[in-house]
PDB file of C-alpha atoms in Angstrom:
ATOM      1  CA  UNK L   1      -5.318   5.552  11.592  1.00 41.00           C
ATOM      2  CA  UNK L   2      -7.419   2.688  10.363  1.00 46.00           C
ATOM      3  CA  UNK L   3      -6.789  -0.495  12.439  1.00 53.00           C
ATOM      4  CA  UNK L   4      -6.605  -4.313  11.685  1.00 70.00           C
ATOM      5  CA  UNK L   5      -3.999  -4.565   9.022  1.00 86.00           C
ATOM      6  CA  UNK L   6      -0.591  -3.333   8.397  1.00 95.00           C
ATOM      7  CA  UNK L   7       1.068  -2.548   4.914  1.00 97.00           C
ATOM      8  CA  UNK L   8       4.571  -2.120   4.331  1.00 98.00           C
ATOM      9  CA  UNK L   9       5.728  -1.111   0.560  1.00 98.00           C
ATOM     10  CA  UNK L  10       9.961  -0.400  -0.394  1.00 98.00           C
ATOM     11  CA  UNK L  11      10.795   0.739  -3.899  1.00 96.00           C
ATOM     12  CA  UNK L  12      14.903  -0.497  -3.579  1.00 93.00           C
ATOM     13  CA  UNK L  13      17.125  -0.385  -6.532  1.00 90.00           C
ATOM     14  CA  UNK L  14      16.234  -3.761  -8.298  1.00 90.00           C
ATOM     15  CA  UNK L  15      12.593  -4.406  -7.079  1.00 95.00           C
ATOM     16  CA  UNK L  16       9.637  -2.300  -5.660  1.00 97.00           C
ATOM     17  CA  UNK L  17       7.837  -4.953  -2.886  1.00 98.00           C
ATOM     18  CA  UNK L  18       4.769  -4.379  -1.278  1.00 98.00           C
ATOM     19  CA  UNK L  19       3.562  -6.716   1.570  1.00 98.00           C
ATOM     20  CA  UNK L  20       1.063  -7.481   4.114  1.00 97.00           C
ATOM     21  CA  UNK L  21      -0.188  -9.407   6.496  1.00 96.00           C
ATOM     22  CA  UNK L  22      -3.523 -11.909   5.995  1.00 93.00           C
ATOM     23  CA  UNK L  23      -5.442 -10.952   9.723  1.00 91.00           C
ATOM     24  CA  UNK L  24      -9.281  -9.386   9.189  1.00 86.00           C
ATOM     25  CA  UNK L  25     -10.685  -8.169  12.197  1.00 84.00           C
ATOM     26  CA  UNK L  26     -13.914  -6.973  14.056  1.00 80.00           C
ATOM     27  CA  UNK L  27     -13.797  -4.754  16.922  1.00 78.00           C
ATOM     28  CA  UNK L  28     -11.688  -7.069  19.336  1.00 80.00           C
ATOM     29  CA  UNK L  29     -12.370 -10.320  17.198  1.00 86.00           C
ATOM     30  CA  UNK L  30     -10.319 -12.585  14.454  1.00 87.00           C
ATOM     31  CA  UNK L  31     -12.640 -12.513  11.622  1.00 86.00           C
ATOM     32  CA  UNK L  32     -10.055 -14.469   9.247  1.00 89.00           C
ATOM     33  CA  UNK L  33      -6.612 -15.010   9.013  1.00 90.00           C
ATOM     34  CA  UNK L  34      -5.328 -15.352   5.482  1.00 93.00           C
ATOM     35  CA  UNK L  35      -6.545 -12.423   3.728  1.00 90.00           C
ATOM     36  CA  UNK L  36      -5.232 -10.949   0.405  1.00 92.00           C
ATOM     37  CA  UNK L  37      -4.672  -7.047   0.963  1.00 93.00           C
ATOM     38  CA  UNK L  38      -2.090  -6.418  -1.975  1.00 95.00           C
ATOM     39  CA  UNK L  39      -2.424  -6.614  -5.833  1.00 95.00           C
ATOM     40  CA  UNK L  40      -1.280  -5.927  -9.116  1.00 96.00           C
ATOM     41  CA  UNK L  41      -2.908  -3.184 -10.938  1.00 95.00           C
ATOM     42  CA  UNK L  42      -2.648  -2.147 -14.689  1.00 95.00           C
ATOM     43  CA  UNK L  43      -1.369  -5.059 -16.300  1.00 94.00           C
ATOM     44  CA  UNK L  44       0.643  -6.331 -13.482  1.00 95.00           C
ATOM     45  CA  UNK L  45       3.201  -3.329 -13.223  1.00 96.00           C
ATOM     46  CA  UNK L  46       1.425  -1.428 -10.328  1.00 97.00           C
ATOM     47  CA  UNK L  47       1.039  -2.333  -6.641  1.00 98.00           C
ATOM     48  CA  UNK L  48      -1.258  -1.640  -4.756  1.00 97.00           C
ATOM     49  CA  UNK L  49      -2.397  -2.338  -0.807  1.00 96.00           C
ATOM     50  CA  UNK L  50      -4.892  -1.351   0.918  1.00 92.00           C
ATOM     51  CA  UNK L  51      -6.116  -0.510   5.054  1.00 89.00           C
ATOM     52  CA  UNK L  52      -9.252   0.221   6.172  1.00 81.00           C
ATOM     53  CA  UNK L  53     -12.760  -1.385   4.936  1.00 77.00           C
ATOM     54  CA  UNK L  54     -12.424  -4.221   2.780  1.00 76.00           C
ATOM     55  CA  UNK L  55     -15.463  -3.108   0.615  1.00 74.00           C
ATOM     56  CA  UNK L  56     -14.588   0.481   0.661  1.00 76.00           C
ATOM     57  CA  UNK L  57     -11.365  -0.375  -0.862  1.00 78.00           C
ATOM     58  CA  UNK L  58     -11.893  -3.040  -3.228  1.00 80.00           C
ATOM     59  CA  UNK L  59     -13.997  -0.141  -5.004  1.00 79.00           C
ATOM     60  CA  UNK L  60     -11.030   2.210  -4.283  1.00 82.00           C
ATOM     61  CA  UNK L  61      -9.213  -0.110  -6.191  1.00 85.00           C
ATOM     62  CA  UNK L  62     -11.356  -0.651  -9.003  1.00 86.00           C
ATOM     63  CA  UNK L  63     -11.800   2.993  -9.284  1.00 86.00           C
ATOM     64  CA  UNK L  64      -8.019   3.545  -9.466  1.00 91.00           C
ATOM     65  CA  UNK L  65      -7.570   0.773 -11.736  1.00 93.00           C
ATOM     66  CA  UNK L  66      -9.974   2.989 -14.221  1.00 94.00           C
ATOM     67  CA  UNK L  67      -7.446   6.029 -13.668  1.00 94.00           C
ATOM     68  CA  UNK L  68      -4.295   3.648 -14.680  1.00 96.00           C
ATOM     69  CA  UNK L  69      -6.046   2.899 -17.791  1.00 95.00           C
ATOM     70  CA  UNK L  70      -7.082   6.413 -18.769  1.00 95.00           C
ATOM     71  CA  UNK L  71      -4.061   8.035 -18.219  1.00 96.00           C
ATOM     72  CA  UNK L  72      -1.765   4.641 -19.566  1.00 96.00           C
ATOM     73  CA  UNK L  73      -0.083   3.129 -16.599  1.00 95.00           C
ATOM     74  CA  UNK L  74       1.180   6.562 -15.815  1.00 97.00           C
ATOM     75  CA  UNK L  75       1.224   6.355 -11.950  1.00 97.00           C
ATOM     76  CA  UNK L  76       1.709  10.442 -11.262  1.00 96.00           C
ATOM     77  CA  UNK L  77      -0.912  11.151 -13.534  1.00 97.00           C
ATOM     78  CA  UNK L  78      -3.210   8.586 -12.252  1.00 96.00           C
ATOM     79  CA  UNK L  79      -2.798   9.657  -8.345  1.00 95.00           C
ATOM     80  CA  UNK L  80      -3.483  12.934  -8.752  1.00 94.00           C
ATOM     81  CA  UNK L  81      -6.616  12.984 -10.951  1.00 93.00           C
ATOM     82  CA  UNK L  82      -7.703  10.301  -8.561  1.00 90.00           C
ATOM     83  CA  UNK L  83      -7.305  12.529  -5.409  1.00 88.00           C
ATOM     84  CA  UNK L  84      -8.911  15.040  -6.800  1.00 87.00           C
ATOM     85  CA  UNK L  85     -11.864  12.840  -7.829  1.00 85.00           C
ATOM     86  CA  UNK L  86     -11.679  11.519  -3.876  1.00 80.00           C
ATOM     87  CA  UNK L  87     -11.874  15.151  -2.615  1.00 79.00           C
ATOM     88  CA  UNK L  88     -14.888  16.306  -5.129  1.00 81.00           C
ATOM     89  CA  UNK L  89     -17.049  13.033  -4.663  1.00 75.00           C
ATOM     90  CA  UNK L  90     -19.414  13.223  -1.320  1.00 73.00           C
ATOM     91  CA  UNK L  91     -19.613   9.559  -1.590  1.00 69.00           C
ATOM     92  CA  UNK L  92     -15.814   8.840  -1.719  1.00 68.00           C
ATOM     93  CA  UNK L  93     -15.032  11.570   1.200  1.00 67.00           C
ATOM     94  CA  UNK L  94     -17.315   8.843   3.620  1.00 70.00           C
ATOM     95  CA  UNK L  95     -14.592   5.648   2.740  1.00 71.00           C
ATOM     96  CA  UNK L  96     -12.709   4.529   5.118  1.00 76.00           C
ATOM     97  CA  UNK L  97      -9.481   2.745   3.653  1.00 81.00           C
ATOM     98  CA  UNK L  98      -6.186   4.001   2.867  1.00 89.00           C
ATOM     99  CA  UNK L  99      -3.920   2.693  -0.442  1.00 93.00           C
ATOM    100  CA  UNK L 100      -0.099   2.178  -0.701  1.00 97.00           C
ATOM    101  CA  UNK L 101       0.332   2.061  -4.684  1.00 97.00           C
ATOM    102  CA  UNK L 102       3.788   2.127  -6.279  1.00 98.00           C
ATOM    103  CA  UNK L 103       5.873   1.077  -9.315  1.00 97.00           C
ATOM    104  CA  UNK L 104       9.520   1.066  -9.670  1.00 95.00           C
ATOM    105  CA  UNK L 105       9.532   4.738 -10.142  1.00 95.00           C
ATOM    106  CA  UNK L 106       7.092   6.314  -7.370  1.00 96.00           C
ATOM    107  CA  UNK L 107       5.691   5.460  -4.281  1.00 97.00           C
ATOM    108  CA  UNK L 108       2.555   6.658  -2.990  1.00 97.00           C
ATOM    109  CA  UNK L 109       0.006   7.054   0.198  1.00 95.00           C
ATOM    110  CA  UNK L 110      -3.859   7.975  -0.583  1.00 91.00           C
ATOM    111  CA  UNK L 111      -5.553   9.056   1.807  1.00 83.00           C
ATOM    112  CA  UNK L 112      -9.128   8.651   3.147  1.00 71.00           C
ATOM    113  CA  UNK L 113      -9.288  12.621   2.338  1.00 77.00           C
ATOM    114  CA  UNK L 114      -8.180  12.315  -1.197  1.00 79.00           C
ATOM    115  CA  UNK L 115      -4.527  13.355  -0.718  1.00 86.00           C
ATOM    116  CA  UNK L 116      -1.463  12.209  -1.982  1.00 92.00           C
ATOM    117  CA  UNK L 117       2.004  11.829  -0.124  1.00 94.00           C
ATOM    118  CA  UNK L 118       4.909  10.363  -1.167  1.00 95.00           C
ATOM    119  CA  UNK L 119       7.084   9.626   1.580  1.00 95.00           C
ATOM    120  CA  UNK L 120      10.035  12.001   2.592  1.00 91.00           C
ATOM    121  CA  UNK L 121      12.815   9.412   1.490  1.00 93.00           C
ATOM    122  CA  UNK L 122      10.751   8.150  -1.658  1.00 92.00           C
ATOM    123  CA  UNK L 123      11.306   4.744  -1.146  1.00 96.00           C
ATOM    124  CA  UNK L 124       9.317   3.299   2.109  1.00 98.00           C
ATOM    125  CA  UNK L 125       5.790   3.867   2.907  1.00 98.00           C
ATOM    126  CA  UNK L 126       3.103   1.902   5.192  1.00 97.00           C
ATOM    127  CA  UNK L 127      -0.347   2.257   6.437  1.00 95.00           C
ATOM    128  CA  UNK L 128      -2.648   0.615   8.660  1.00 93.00           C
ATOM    129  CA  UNK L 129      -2.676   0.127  12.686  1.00 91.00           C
ATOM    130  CA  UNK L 130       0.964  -1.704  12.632  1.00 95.00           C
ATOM    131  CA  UNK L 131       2.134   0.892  10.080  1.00 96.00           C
ATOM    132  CA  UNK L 132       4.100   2.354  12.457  1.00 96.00           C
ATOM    133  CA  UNK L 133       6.615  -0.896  13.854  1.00 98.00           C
ATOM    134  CA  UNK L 134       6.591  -1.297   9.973  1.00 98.00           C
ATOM    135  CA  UNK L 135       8.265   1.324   8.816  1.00 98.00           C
ATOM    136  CA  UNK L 136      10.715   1.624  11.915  1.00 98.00           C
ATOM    137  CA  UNK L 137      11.883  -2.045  11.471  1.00 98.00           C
ATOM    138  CA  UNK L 138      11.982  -1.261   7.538  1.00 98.00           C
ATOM    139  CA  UNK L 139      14.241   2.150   7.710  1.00 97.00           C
ATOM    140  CA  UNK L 140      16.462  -0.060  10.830  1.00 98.00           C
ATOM    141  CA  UNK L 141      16.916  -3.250   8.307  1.00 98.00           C
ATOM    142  CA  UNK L 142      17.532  -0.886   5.472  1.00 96.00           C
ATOM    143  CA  UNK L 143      20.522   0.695   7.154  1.00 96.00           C
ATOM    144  CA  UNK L 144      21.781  -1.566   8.911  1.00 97.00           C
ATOM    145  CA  UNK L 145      21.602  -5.101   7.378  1.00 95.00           C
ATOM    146  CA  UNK L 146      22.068  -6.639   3.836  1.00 94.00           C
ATOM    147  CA  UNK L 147      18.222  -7.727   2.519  1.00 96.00           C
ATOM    148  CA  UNK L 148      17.505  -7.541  -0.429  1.00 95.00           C
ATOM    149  CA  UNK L 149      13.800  -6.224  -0.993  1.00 96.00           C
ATOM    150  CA  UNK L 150      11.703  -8.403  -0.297  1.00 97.00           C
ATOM    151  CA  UNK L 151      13.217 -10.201   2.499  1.00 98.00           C
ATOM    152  CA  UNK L 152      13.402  -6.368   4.029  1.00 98.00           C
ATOM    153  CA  UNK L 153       9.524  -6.068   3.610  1.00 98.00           C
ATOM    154  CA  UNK L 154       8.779  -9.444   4.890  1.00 98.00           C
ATOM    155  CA  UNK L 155      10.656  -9.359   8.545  1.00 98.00           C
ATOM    156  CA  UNK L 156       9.819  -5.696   8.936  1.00 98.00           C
ATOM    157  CA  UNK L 157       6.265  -6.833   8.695  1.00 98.00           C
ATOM    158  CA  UNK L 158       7.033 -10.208  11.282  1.00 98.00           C
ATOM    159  CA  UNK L 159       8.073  -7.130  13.732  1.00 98.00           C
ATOM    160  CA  UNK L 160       5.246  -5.345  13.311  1.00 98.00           C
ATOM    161  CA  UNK L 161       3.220  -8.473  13.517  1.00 97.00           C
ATOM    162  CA  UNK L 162       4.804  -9.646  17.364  1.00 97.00           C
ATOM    163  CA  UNK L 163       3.860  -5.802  18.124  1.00 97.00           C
ATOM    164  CA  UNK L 164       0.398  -4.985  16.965  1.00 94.00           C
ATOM    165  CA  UNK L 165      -2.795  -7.107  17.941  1.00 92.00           C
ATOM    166  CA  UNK L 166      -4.537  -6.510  14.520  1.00 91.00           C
ATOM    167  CA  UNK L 167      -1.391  -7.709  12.692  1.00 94.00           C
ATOM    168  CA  UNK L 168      -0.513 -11.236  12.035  1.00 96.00           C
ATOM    169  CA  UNK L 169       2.072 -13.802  10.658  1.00 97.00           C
ATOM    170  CA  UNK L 170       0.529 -14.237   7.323  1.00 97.00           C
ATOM    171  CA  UNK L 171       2.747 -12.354   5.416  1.00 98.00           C
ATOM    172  CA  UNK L 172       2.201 -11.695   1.752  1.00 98.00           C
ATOM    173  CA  UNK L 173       4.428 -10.360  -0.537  1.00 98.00           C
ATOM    174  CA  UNK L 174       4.066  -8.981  -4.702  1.00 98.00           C
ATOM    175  CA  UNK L 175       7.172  -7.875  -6.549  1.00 98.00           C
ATOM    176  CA  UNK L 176       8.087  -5.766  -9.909  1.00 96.00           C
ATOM    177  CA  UNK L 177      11.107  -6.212 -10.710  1.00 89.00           C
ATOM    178  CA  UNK L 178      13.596  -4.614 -13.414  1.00 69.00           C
ATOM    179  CA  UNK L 179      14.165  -1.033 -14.643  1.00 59.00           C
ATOM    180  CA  UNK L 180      12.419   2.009 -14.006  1.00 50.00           C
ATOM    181  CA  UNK L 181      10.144   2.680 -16.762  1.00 47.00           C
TER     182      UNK L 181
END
């Protein structure tokens, strides 16, 4: 589990959401507060999020970014040529970050190892050290209250936040919205 972040992404009905929080540490120190750990991929109609080393995956990203554009914004496609690219490259086995990455059709977790899971109910997924409080606020809201998507991503991640020391308050959020492709 890769600490000092926490990333919470929910493909609902009418939007897919991705969020998380802004806090960068070092070992047992506040390095920043407002960092950017989501984005838009391919055009603007993938998410993506990331835990782990920020330079390990802002070249995971760029890397993934050249899968999306090979295989044409196909997200299946693109996850599983880029795992197995992970799992064959000896300098992409030593990164440490994780990725969330979804559309309004799939929802993904990559692995440091190179694999791929898609989570058991296909529509929540998290990573990171506050994962955890995440996802259990996200599957309680779900079921029991009326959010829509975002708002559900946002106060799941303010739980996880008053739980876990590497997560903060600075909550960001990036939304697709519409049909499934």
């Amino acid at each position: 589990m890769f600490d000092a972040t926490t990333i919470l992404a929910y493909k609902g009905k009418n939007k897919a959401v991705i969020g998380g929080d802004g806090q960068v540490t070092f070992g047992d120190s506040v390095l920043k507060g407002n960092a950017t750990k989501i984005r838009t991929l391919h055009h603007g109609k993938i998410l993506a999020g990331f835990a782990g080393s920020t330079a390990d995956a802002f070249n995971l990203f760029d890397m993934f970014e050249e899968f999306l554009e090979n295989k044409k914004g196909d997200l299946l496609k693109s996850v599983v040529e880029f795992s197995k690219a992970w799992r064959k490259d000896k300098v992409l086995r030593r990164l440490e970050a994780m990725m969330i990455v979804l559309n309004n059709e799939h929802i993904f977790i990559l692995t440091g190892n190179g694999d791929v899971v898609e989570p058991e109910d296909g529509q929540i997924a998290s990573i990171g050290s506050g994962g955890n409080f995440a996802i259990s606020a996200a599957r309680a809201l779900k079921k029991h209250a009326s959010l829509d998507e975002e708002e559900l991503v946002k106060e799941s991640l303010h739980v996880a936040a008053d739980l876990c020391i590497y997560t903060n308050h600075n909550i960001k959020t990036l939304i697709l919205d519409g049909e499934k492709e």
